[in-house]
Coordinates of C-alpha atoms and ligand atoms in Angstrom, one line a residue:
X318 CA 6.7 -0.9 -30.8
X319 CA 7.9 1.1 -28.2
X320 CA 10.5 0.1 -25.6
X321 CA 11.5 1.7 -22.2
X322 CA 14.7 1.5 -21.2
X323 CA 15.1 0.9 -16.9
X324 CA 17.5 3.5 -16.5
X325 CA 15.8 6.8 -19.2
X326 CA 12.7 5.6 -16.6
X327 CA 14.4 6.4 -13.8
X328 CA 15.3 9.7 -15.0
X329 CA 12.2 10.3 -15.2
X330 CA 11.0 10.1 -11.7
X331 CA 11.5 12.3 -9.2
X332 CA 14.4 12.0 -7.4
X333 CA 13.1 12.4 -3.8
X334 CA 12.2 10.6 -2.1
X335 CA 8.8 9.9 0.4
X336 CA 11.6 8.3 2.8
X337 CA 11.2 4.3 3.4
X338 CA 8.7 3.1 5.7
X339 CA 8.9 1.1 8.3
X340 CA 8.7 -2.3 9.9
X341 CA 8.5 -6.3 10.2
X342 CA 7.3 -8.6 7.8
X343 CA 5.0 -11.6 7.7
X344 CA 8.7 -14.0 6.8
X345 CA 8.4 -16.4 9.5
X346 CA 7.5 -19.8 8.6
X347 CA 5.4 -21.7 11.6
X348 CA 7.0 -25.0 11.2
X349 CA 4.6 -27.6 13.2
X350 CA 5.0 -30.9 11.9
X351 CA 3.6 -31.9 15.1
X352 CA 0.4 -30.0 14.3
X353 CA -2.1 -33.4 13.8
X354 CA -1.1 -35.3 16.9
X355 CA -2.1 -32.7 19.5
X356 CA -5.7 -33.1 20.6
X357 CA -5.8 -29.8 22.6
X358 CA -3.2 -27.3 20.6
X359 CA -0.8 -25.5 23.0
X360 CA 0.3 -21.9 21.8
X361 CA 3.2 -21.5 19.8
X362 CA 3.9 -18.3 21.1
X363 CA 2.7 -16.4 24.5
X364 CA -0.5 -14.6 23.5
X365 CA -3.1 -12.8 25.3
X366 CA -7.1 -12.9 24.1
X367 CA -8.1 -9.4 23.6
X368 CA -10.3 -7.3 21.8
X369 CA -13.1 -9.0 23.2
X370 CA -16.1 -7.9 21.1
X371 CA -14.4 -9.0 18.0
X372 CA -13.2 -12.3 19.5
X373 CA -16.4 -12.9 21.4
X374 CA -18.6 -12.3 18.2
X375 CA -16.8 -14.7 15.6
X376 CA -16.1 -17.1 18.2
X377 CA -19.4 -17.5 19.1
X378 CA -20.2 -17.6 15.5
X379 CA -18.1 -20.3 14.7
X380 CA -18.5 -22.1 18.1
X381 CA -22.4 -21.9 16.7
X382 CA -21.2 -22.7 13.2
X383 CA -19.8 -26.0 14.3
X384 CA -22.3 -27.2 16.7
X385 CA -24.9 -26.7 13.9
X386 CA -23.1 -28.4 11.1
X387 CA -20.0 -30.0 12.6
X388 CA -16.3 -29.1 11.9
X389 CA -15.4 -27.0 9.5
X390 CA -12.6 -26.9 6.7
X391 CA -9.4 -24.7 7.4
X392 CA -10.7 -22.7 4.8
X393 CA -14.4 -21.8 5.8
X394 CA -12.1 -21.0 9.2
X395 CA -9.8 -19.1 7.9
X396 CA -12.5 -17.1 5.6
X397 CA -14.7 -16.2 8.4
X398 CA -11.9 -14.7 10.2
X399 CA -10.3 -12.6 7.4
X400 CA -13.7 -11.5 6.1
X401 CA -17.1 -12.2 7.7
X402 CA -18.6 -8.9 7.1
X403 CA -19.1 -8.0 10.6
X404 CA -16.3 -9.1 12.5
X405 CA -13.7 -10.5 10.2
X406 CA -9.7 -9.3 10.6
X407 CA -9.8 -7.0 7.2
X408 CA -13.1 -5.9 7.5
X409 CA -13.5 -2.9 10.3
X410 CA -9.7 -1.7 10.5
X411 CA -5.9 -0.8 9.2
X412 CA -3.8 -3.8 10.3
X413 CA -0.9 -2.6 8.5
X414 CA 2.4 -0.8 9.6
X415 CA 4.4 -0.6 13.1
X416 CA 0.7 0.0 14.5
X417 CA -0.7 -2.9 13.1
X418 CA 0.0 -6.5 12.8
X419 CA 3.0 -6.9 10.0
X420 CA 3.8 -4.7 7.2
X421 CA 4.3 -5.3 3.1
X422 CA 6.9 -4.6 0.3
X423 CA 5.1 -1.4 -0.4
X424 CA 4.8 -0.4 3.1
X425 CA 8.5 -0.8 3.7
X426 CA 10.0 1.2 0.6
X427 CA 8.4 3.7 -2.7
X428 CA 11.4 1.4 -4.4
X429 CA 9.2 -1.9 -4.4
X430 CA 5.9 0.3 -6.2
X431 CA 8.7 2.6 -8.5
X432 CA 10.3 -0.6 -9.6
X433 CA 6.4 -2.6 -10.1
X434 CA 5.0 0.3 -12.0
X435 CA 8.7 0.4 -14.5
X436 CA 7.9 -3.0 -15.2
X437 CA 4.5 -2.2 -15.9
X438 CA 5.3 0.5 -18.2
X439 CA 8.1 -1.8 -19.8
X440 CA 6.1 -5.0 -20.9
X441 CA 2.9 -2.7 -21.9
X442 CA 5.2 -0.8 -24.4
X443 CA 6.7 -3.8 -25.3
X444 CA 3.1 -5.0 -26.4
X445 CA 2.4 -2.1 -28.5
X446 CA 1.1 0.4 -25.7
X447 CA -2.4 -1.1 -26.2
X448 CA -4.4 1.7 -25.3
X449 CA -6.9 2.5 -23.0
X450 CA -5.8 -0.1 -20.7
X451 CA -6.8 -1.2 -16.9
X452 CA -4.6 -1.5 -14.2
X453 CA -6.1 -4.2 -12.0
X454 CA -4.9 -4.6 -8.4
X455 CA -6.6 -7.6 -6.4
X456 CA -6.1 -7.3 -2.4
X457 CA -4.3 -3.5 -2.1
X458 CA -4.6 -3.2 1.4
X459 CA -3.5 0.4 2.0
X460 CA -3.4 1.1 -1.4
X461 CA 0.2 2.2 -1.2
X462 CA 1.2 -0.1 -4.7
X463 CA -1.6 1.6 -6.4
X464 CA -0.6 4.9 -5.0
X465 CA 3.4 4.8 -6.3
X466 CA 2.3 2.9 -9.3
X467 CA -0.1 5.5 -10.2
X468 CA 2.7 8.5 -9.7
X469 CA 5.0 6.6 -11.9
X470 CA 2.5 6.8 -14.8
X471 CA 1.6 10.0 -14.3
X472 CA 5.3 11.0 -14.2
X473 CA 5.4 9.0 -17.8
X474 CA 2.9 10.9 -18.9
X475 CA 0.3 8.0 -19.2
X476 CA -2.0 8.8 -16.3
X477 CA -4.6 9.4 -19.1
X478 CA -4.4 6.2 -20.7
X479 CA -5.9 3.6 -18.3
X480 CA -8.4 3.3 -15.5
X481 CA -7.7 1.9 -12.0
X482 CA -9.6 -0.9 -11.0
X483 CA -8.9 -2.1 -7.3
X484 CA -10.7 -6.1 -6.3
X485 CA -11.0 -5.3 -2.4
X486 CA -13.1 -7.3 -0.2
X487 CA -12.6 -4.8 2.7
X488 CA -14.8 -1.6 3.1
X489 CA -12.6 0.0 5.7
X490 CA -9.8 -0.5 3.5
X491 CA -11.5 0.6 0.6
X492 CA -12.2 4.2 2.1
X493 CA -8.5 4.3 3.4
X494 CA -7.1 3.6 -0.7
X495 CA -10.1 6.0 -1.9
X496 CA -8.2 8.9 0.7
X497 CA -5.3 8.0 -0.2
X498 CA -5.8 7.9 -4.6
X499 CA -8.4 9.9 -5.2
X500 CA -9.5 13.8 -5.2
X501 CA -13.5 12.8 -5.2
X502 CA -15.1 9.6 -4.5
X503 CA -18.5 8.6 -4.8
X504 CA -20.1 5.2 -2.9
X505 CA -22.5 3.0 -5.1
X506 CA -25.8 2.0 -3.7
X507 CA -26.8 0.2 -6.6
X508 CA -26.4 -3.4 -5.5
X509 CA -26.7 -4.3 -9.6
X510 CA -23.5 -2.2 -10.5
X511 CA -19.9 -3.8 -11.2
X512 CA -18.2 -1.6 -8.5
X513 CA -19.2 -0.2 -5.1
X514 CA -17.4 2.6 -5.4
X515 CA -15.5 5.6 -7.8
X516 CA -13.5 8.2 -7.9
X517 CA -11.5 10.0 -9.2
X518 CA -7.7 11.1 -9.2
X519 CA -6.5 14.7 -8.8
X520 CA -5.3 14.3 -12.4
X521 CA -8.7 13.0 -13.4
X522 CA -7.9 9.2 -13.6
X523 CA -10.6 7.3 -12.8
X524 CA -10.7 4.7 -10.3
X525 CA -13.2 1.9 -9.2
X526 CA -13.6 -0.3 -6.5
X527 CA -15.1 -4.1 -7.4
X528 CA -15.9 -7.4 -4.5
X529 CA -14.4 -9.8 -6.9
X530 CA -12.3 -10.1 -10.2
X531 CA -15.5 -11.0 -12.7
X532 CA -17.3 -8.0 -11.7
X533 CA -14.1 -5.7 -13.5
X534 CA -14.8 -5.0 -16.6
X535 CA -13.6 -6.9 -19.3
X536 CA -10.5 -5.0 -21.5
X537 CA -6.7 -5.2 -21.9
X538 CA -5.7 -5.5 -18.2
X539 CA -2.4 -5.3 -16.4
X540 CA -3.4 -7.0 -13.1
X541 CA -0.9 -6.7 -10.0
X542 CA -1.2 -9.1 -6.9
X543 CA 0.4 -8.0 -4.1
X544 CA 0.1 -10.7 -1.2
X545 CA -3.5 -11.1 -2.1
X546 CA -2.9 -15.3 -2.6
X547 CA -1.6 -16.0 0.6
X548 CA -4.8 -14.5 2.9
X549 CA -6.7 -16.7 0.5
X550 CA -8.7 -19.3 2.2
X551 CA -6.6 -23.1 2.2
X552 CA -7.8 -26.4 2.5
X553 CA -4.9 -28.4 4.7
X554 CA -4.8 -32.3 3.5
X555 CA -3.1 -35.3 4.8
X556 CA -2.1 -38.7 3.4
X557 CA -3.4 -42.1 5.2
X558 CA -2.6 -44.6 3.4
X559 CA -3.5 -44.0 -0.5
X560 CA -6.1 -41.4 0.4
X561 CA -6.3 -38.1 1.2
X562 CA -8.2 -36.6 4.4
X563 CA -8.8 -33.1 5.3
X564 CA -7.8 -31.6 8.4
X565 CA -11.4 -29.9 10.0
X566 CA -11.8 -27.1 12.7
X567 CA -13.6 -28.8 15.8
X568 CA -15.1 -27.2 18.6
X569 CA -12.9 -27.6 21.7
X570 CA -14.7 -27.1 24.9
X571 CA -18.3 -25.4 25.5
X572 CA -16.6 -23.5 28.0
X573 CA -16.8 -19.9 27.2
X574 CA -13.6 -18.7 28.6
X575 CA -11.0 -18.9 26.2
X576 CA -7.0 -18.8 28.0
X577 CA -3.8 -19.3 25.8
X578 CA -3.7 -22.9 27.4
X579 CA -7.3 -23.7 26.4
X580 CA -8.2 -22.7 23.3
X581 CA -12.2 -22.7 22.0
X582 CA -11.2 -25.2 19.1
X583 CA -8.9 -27.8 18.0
X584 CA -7.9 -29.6 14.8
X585 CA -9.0 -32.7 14.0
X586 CA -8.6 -35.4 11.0
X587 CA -11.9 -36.1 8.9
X588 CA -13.0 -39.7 9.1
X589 CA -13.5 -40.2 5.6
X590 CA -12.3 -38.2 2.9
X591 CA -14.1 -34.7 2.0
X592 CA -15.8 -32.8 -1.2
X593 CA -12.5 -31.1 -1.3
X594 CA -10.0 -34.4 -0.4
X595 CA -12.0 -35.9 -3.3
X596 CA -11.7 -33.3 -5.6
X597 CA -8.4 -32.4 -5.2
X598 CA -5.6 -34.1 -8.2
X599 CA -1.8 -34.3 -6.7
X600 CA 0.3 -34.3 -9.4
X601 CA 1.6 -37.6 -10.0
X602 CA 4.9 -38.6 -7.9
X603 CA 3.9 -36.0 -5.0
X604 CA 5.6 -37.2 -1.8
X605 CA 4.2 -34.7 0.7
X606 CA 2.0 -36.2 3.3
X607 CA 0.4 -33.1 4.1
X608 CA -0.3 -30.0 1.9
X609 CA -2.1 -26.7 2.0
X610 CA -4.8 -26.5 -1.3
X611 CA -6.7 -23.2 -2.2
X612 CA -9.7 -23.7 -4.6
X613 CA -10.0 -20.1 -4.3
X614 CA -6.8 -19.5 -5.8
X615 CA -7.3 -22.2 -9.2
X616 CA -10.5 -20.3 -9.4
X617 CA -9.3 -16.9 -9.4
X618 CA -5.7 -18.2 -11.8
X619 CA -8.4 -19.9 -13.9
X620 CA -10.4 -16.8 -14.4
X621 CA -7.7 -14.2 -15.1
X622 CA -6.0 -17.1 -17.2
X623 CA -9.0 -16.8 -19.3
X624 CA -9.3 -12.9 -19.3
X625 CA -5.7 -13.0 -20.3
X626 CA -6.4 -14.8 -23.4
X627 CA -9.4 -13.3 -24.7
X628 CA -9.1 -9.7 -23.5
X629 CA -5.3 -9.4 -23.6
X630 CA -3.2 -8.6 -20.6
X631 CA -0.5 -9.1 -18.3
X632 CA -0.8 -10.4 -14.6
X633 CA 2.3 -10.1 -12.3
X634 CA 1.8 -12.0 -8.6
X635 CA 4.2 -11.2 -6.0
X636 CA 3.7 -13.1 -3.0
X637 CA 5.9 -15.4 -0.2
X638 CA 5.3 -19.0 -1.5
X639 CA 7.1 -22.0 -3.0
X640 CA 7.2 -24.5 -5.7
X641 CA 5.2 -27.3 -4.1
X642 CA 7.8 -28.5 -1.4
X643 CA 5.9 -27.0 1.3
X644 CA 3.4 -28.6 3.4
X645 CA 2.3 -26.9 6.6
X646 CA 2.5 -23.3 6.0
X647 CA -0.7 -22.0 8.0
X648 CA -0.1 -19.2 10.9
X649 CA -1.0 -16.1 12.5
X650 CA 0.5 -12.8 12.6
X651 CA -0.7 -10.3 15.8
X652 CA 1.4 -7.3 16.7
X653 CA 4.4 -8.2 14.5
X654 CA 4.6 -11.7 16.3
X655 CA 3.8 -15.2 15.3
X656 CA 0.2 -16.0 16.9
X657 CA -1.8 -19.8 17.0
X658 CA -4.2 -19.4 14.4
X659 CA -7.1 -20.8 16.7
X660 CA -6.6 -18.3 19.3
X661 CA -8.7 -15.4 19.8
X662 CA -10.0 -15.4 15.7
X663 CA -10.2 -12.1 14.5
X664 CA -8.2 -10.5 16.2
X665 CA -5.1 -11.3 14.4
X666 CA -3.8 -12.1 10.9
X667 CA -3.8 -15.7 9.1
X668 CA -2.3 -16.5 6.0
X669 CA -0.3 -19.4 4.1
X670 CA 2.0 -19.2 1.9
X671 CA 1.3 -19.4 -1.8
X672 CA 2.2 -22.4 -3.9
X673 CA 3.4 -21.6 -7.4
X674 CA 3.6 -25.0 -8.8
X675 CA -0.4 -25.3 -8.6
X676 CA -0.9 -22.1 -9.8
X677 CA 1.8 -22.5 -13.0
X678 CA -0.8 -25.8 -13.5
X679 CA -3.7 -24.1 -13.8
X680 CA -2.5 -21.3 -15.4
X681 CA -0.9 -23.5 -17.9
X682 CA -3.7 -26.2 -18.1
X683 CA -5.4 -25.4 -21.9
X684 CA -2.2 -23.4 -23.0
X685 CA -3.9 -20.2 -23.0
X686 CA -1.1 -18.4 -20.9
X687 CA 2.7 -18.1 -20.4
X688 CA 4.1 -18.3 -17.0
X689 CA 7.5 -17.0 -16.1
X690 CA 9.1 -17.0 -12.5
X691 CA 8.5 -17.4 -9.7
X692 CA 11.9 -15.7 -9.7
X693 CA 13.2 -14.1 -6.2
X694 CA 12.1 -10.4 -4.7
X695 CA 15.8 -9.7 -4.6
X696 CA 16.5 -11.0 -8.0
X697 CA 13.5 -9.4 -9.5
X698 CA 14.7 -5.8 -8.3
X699 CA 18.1 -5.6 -8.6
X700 CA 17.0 -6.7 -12.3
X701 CA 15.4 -4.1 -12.5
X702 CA 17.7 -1.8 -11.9
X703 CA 16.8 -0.8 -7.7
X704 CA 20.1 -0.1 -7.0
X705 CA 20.5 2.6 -9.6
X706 CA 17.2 3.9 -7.9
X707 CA 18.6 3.8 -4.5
X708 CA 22.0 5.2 -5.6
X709 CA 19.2 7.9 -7.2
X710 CA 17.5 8.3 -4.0
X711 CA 20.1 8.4 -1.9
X712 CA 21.8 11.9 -3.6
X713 CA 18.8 13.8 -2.6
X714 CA 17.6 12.4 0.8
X715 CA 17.4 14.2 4.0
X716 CA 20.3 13.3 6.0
X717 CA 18.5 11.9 8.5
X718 CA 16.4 9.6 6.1
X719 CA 19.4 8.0 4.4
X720 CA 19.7 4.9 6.9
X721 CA 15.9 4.0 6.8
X722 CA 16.0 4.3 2.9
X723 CA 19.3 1.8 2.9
X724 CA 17.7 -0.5 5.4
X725 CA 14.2 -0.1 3.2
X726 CA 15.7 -1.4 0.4
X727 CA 18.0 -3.8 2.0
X728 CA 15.2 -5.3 3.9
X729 CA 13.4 -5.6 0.3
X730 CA 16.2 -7.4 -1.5
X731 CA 18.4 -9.6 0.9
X732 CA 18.5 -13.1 0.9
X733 CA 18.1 -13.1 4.0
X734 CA 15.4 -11.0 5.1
X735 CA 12.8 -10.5 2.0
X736 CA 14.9 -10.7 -0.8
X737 CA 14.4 -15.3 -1.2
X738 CA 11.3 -16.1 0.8
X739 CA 9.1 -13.5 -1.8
X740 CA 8.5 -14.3 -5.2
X741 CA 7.4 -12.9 -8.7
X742 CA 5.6 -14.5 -10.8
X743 CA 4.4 -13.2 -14.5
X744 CA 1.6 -14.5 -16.6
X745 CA 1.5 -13.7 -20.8
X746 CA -1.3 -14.8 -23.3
X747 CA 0.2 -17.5 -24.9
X748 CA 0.0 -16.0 -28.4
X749 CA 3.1 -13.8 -27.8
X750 CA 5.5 -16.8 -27.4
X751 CA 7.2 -15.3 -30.4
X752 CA 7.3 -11.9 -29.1
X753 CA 8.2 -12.8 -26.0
X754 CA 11.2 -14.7 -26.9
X755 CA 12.7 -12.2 -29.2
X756 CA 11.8 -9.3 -26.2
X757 CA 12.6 -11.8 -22.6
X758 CA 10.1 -10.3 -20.1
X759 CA 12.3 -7.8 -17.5
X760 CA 13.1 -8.9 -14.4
X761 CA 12.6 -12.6 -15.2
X762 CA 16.2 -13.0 -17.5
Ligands
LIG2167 C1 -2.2 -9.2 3.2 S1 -3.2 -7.8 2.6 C2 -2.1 -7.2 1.3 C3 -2.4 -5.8 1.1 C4 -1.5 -5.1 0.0 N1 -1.5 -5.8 -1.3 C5 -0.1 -5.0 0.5 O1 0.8 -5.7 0.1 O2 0.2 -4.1 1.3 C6 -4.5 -8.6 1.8 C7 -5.5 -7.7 1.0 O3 -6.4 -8.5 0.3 C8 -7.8 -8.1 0.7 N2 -8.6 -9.4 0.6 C9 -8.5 -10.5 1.3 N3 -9.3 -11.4 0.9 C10 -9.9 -10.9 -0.2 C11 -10.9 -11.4 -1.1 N4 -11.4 -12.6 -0.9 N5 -11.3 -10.6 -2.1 C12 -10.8 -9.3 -2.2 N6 -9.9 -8.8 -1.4 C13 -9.5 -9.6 -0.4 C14 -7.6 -7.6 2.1 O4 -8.7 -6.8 2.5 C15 -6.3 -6.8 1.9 O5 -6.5 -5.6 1.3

């Protein structure tokens, strides 16, 4: 067995740098404890409608979607706005960056993606460089992880060893990773095949583009989540009594004009409880009254959980979440500024954060995987040796890039800024307990 050691890496990797990106980050937390009481929600922030088109089409879909089979979950809302094919937020355009609505770990520094792809590189030696191998990323957005992951391995020399196999719902985005990864690309019209699209990289890695996690192929996988779990759809649940009720979407008015003081829907409580208020186990001694629930996400854990087991694997999520103290986590993001989720839908960015504890339970349900973390961003870097990397970067910087690149990675690691509210989280088959113990997974020590 090979092992890498952080700081032979970095010497590895070029030393200059693409200068850190910019901008402002999804961090803030919409507290609204007051969120059931209000029949008619007021705005927790001033916000125009715009884009009409968008907001007219889905809010006349939903508007119809309500009248026809009354309210609807949080989470059928909150899917139709993120992706309904035609008019859904990821769908049709780039929402990322000081243009768009909020901006990632990637987007803000090549650190985050030099530091990911070590780690990769790392545990996969560590494992006996299991060859060829996949590199699964579910959600990539711009496709900038991918992108400085991919240049790391091809610094290492191991471009040739795996395939790149990207889960994204999005067919705008899709095109905008394929420009940015790949040399050739191909679409697939075959509605039978696994992927919808290929290509291929400059140094002829091959790359594929799949709807959902069980069409990749099945193989020794090393699957990255970047904030994939949080623009999963949530269920939001509330206590009366000893049972649990869901919290529906509600038409508000038949009035066509949407303003910022009277919004097209509302929230309401369900009478009885739901499929999904039924269905749904707290763990015992939970003393929220309210709580955010993705089904989406237990399926998804429970399907790589599986794949990690039989196939072999490693899965590393990195999202803004918590340990199951949170309870009312839902909220918008439009032009770098909190937005109420009911207004305008479409047109801006919703999201909640993730909730480790649930997915550590599944994940851990028939013992198939270990789970370590979720550990802090800052934690998880400086681990890892950023600020050698920064030190690194620093010596060979323009002038005139040195401050974004120090702000970058200081935005990426503080505790007050990125470096608490995000998380990593690491999932191993289970059979490497051993292993594992005598080799403690990087980062998470
Ligand atoms: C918040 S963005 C994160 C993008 C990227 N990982 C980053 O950090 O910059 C969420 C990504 O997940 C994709 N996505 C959302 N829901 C999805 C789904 N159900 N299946 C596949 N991809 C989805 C979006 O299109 C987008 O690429």
């Amino acid at each position: 067995m090979k092992k890498i050691s952080l700081k032979c890496a970095f010497n590895v990797l070029a030393a200059n740098s693409s200068f850190c990106r910019n901008y402002s980050y999804k961090a803030v937390r919409r507290p609204d404890s007051t969120i059931l009481s209000r029949k008619l929600t007021a705005p927790q922030v001033e916000a125009k409608p715009d884009e009409p088109q968008v907001q007219n089409d889905l809010t006349k879909h939903l508007k119809a979607k309500i009248l026809a089979v009354g309210p609807i979950t949080v989470a059928d809302y909150m899917r139709e706005v993120l992706t309904n094919p035609l008019s859904g937020y990821y769908m049709h355009r780039d929402v990322f960056g000081r243009e768009g609505d909020f901006i990632t770990s990637p987007e803000i520094c090549q650190i985050f993606g030099e530091l990911v792809a070590i780690w990769v590189v790392s545990e996969w030696r560590k494992l006996g460089s299991p060859t060829p191998f996949q590199i699964v990323e579910l959600g990539p957005g711009r496709g900038t992880l991918a992108r400085d992951v991919f240049k790391v391995l091809t610094q290492l020399k191991i471009a040739g060893q795996f395939s790149l196999h990207m889960v994204e719902i999005s067919p705008h985005l899709s095109k905008i990773q394929a420009q940015r990864l790949c040399f050739s690309t191909e679409t697939v019209t075959d509605d039978s095949s696994p992927h919808y699209q290929t290509g291929k990289t400059a140094t002829g890695t091959r790359v594929y583009w799949h709807k959902r996690l069980e069409d990749v192929p099945r193989a020794f996988s090393i699957v990255l989540a970047h904030e994939f779990f949080d623009a999963l759809p949530v269920h939001k649940l509330q206590r009366d009594g000893e049972v649990w009720k869901e919290v529906l979407i509600d038409v508000n008015s038949n009035d066509s004009t949407e303003t910022a003081d009277q919004l097209a829907f509302r929230y309401i409580i369900s009478k009885a409880p739901t499929p999904i208020s039924h269905l749904y186990q707290p763990i015992i001694g939970e003393t929220r009254d309210c709580l955010e629930y993705s089904i989406d996400t237990d399926r998804i854990v429970s399907m790589l959980t599986e794949r990690l087991e039989s196939d072999g694997g490693i899965g590393l999520i990195m999202d803004y979440g918590h340990f199951g103290e949170k309870g009312d986590t839902f909220r918008a993001f439009k032009k770098h500024q909190l937005h109420e989720p009911l207004l305008a839908p479409g047109t801006a960015d919703l999201t909640a954060d993730v909730d480790f504890r649930q997915i550590k339970r599944i994940a851990e349900e028939h013992g198939k995987v270990l789970c370590f973390g979720p550990v802090d961003q800052g934690s998880f870097l400086k681990k890892m040796e950023g600020d050698a990397r920064l030190e690194k970067l620093l010596t060979s910087a323009l002038p005139e890039n040195l401050e974004v690149i120090r702000s970058g990675y200081k935005m990426l690691t503080d505790p007050t800024q990125m470096g608490k509210r995000f998380k990593f989280f690491s999932m191993f088959p289970a059979v490497l307990r051993d292993h594992l113990d005598k080799f403690p997974v990087s980062g998470f020590h």
